[in-house]
XYZ file of C-alpha atoms in Angstrom:
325
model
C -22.429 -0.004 60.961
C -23.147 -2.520 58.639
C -24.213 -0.192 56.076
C -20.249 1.945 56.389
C -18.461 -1.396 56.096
C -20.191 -2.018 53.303
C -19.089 0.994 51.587
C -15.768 0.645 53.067
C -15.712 -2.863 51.455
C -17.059 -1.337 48.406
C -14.669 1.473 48.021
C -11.187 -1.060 48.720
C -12.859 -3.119 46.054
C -12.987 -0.510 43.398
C -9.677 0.927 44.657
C -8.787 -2.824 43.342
C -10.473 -3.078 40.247
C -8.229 0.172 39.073
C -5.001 -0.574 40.382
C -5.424 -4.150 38.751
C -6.723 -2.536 35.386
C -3.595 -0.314 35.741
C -1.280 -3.238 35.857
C -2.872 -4.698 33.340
C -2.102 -1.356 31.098
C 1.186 -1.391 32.018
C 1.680 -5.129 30.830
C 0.219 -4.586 27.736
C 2.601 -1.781 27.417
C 5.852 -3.378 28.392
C 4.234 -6.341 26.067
C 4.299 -4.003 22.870
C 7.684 -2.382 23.869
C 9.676 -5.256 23.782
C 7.534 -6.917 20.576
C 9.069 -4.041 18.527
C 12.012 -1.578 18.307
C 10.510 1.678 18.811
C 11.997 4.985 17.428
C 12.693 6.858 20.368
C 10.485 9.953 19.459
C 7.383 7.432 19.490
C 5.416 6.748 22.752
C 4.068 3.701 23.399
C 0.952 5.207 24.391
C 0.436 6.359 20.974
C 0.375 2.699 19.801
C -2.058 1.683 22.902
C -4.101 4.716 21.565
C -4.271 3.312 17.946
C -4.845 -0.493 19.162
C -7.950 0.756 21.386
C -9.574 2.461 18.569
C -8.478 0.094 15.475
C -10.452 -2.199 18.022
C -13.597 -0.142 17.752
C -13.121 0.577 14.232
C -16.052 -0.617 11.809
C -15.544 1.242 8.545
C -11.542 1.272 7.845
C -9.992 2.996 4.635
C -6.384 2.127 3.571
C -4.327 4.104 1.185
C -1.619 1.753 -0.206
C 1.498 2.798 -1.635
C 5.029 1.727 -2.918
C 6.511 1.998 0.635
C 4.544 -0.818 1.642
C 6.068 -3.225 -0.816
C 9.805 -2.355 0.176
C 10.937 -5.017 2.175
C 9.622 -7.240 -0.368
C 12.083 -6.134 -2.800
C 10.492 -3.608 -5.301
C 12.258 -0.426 -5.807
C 9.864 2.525 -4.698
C 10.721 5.135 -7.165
C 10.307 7.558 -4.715
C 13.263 10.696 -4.022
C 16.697 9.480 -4.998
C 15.008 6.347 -6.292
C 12.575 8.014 -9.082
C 15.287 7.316 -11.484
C 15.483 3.886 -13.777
C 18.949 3.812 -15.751
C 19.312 7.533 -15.209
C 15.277 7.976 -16.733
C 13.136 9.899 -14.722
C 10.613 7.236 -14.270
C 7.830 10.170 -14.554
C 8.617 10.863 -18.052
C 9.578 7.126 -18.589
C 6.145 5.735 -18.095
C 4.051 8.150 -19.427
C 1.966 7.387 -22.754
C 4.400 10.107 -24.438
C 7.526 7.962 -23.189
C 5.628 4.918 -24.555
C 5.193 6.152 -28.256
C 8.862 7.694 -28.295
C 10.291 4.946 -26.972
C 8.197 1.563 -26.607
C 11.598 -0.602 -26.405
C 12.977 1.180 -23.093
C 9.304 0.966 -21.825
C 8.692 -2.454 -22.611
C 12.066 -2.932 -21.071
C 11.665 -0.935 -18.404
C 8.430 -2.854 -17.671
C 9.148 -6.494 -18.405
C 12.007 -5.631 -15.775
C 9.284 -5.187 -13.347
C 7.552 -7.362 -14.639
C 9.824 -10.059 -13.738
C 10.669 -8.474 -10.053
C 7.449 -8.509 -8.599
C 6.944 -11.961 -10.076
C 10.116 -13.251 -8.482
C 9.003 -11.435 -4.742
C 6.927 -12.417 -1.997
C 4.306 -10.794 -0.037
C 5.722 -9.281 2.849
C 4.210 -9.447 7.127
C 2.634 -5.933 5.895
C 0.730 -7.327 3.317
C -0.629 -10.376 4.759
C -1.850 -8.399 8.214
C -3.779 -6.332 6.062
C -5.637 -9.276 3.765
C -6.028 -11.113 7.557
C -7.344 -7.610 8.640
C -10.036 -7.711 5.368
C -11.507 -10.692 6.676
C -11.697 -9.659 10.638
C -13.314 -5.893 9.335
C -15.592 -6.748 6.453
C -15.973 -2.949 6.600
C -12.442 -2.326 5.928
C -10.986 -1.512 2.136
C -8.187 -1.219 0.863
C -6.833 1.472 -2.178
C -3.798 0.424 -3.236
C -0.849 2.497 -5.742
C 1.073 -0.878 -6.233
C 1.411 -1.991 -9.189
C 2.992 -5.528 -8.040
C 0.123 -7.897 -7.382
C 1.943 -8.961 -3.694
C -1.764 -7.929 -1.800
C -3.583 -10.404 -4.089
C -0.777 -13.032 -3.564
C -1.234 -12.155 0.337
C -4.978 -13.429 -0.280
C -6.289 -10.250 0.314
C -10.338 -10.172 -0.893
C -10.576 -8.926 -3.961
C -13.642 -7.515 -3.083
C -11.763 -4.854 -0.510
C -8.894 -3.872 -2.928
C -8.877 -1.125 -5.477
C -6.327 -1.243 -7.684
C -6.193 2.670 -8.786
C -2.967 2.445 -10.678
C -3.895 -0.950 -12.444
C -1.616 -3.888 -12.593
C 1.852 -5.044 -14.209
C 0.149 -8.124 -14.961
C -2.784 -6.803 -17.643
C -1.625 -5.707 -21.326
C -4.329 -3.825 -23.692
C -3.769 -3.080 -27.094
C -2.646 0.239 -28.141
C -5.312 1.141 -30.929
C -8.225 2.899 -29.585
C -10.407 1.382 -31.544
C -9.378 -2.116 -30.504
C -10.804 -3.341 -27.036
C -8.431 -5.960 -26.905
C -6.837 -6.286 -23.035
C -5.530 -9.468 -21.023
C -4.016 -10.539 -17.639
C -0.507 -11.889 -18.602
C 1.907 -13.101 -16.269
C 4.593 -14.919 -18.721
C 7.851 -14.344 -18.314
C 9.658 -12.659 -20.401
C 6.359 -11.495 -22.186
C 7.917 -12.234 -25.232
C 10.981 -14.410 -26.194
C 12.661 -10.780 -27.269
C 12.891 -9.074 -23.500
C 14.520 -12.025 -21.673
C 16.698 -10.946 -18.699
C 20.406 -11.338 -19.123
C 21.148 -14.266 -16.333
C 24.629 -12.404 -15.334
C 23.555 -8.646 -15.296
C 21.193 -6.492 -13.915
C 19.364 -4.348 -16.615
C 18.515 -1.733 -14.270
C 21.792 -0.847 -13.415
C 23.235 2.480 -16.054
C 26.655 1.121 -16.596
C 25.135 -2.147 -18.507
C 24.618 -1.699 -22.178
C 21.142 -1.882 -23.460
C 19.964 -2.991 -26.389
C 17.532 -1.785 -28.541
C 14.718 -4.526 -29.010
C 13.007 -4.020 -32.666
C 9.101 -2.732 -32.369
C 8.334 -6.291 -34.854
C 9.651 -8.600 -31.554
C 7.825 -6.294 -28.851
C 4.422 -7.440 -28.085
C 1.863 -7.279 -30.116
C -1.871 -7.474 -29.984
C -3.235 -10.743 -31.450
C -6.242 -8.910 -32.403
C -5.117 -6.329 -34.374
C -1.628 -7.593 -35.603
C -0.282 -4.387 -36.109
C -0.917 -2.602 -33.082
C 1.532 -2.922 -29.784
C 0.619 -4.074 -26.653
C 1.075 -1.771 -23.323
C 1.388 -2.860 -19.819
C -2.190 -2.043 -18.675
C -1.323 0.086 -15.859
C -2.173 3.930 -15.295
C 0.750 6.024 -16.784
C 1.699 9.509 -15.479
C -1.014 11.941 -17.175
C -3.674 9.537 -17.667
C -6.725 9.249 -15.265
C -7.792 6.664 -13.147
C -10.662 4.213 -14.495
C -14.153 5.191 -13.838
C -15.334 1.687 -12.777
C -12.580 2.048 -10.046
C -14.098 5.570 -8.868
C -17.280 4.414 -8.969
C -16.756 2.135 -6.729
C -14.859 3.406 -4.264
C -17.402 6.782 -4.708
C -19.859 3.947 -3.466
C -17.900 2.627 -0.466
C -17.252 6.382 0.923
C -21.034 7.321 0.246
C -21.901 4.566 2.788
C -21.186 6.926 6.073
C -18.635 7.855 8.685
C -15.267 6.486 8.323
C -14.169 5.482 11.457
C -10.098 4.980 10.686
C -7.555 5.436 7.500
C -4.413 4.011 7.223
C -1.835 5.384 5.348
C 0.956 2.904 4.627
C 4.379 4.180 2.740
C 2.925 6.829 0.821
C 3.346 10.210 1.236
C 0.142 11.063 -1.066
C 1.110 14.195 -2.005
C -0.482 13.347 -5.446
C -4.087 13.353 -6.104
C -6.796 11.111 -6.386
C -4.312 9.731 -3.207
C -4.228 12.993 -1.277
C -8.166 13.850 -2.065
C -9.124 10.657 -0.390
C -7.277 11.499 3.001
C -9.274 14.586 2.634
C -12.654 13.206 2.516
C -11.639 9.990 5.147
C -11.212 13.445 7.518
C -14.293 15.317 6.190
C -15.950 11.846 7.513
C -14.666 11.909 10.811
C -12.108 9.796 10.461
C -8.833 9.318 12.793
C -5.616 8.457 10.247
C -2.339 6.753 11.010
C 0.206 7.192 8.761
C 3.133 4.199 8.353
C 6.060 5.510 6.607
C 9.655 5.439 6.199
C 10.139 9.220 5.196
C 9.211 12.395 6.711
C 8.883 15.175 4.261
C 8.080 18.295 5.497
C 5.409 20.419 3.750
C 3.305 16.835 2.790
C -0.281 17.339 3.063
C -0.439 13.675 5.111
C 2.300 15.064 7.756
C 0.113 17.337 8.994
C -1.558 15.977 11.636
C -4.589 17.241 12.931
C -6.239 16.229 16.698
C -6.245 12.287 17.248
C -3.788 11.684 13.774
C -1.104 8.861 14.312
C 1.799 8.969 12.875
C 4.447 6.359 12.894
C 7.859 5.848 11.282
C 9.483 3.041 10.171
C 9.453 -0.137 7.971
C 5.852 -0.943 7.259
C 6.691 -4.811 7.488
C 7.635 -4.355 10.909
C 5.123 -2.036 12.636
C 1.840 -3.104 10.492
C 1.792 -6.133 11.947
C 2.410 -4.964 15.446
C -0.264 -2.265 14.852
C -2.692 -4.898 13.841
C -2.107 -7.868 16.542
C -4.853 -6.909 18.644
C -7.603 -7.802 15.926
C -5.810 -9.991 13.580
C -3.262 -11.763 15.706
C 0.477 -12.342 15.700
C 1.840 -12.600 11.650
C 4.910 -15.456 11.590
């Protein structure tokens, strides 16, 4: 007798233990529901999903891209955006657009320039720098060009910069190894911002500024300065490979986030591609859904969310890195 009460009791108590852990589950739920305003074609058992395995997660890749630093203020480029003062920003900042043209460059830049120096990180940004120092196995490959995931404090040590920065100028001659980090503004005395108008809008006049007040390399004299980003057409540098080469040699990748990119262009797309060749489960954050995009086409376990990446990162995050103000 004693022995079937004791499996009775047994039984009721695991009976218990589920319907408790169920409750639970359905708090946590309810919890995350009302923390964010869902799209109605996304379950909340999708973000439980990603939480539970983020969780777990001990080698993280993130692909970075301009949709991430929205909210903060900086035009994307992307679609109906891909235009500055009716330029195609493709053929705009590419080294051909700089030797044709270095004054709308330079202008087009130091407009920039002055944009991301005027924004602030947004919640995306800093949940991902306070998720670098939670996952020391977790790095970050970034598009932007903006500098907002440094000014989030995000370790230097997991962020690739693969398209360079607004904020480092090398000299144009080939022969000269002259290169800088500059963040004055205007960069020179020449490209100052009207105070009443905004350059970037096609129906205010703009005027050519003479190559002799552009900037100019104080090594060489002669030779112009360039913003010391990657232009369209030009590879990415091999230091910045390398090391990322080094971080994906190191074994299975566990998770990859994809935040407002679509990564339709490579090396962005090729490293989705190898994060799934080494195992890993990837999320996508985005505003857009494009169909035919190599990173919309989820495969088994894939995440995909849409939506501001200010407001879900965070929420995505909380369960490792806490609630972000």
């Amino acid at each position: 007798m004693a022995d079937k009460s004791a499996q009775a009791a047994s039984r009721k108590s695991s009976k218990f233990q589920k319907e408790l852990q169920d409750i639970h589950k359905k708090q946590q739920k309810r919890k995350l529901k009302s923390s964010i305003e869902l799209d109605p074609a996304i379950n909340i058992d999708e973000y439980t999903a990603f939480a539970e395995h983020l969780k777990s997660s001990t080698r993280i890749l993130a692909l970075l891209g301009a949709g991430l630093s929205a909210a903060s203020g900086i035009p994307t480029f992307r679609g109906a955006g891909g235009f500055w003062r009716e330029h195609d920003v493709t053929d705009l900042a590419s080294p051909e657009g700089f030797f044709k043209n270095p004054s709308l460059v330079w202008q087009f830049y130091n407009y920039r320039r002055h944009q991301a120096l005027t924004a602030m990180p947004n919640r995306a940004h800093i949940a991902l720098a306070k998720l670098a120092k939670q996952k020391p196995g977790f790095l970050a490959i970034t598009q932007n060009i903006d500098g907002l995931s440094e000014q989030a404090n995000h370790s230097p040590s997991q962020l690739e910069r693969i398209h360079g920065s607004l904020f480092e100028v090398r000299c144009t001659n080939k022969a000269c190894e002259f290169q800088e980090t500059n963040y004055t503004d205007p960069i020179v005395p020449a490209l100052q911002l009207p105070e009443d108008q905004d350059i970037g809008d096609a129906n205010f006049p703009l005027r050519e500024v003479p190559r002799a007040d552009l900037p100019h390399c104080p090594k060489c004299v002669d030779s112009l300065l360039r913003p010391g980003i990657v232009l369209f057409g030009e590879a990415v540098p091999q230091p910045v490979t390398e090391r990322i080469g080094e971080w994906l040699d190191k074994g299975q990748i566990d998770l990859m986030l994809v935040i407002g990119t679509t990564a339709i262009v490579y090396p962005a797309a090729g490293y989705i591609h190898i994060a799934r060749v080494n195992h890993a489960r990837v999320a996508v954050v985005d505003m857009e859904v494009k169909d035919g995009d190599d990173v919309q086409r989820e495969q088994d376990g894939d995440w995909f969310f849409q939506g501001d990446a200010s407001v879900i990162v965070p929420e995505l995050l909380k369960e490792v890195i806490g609630r972000v103000p």
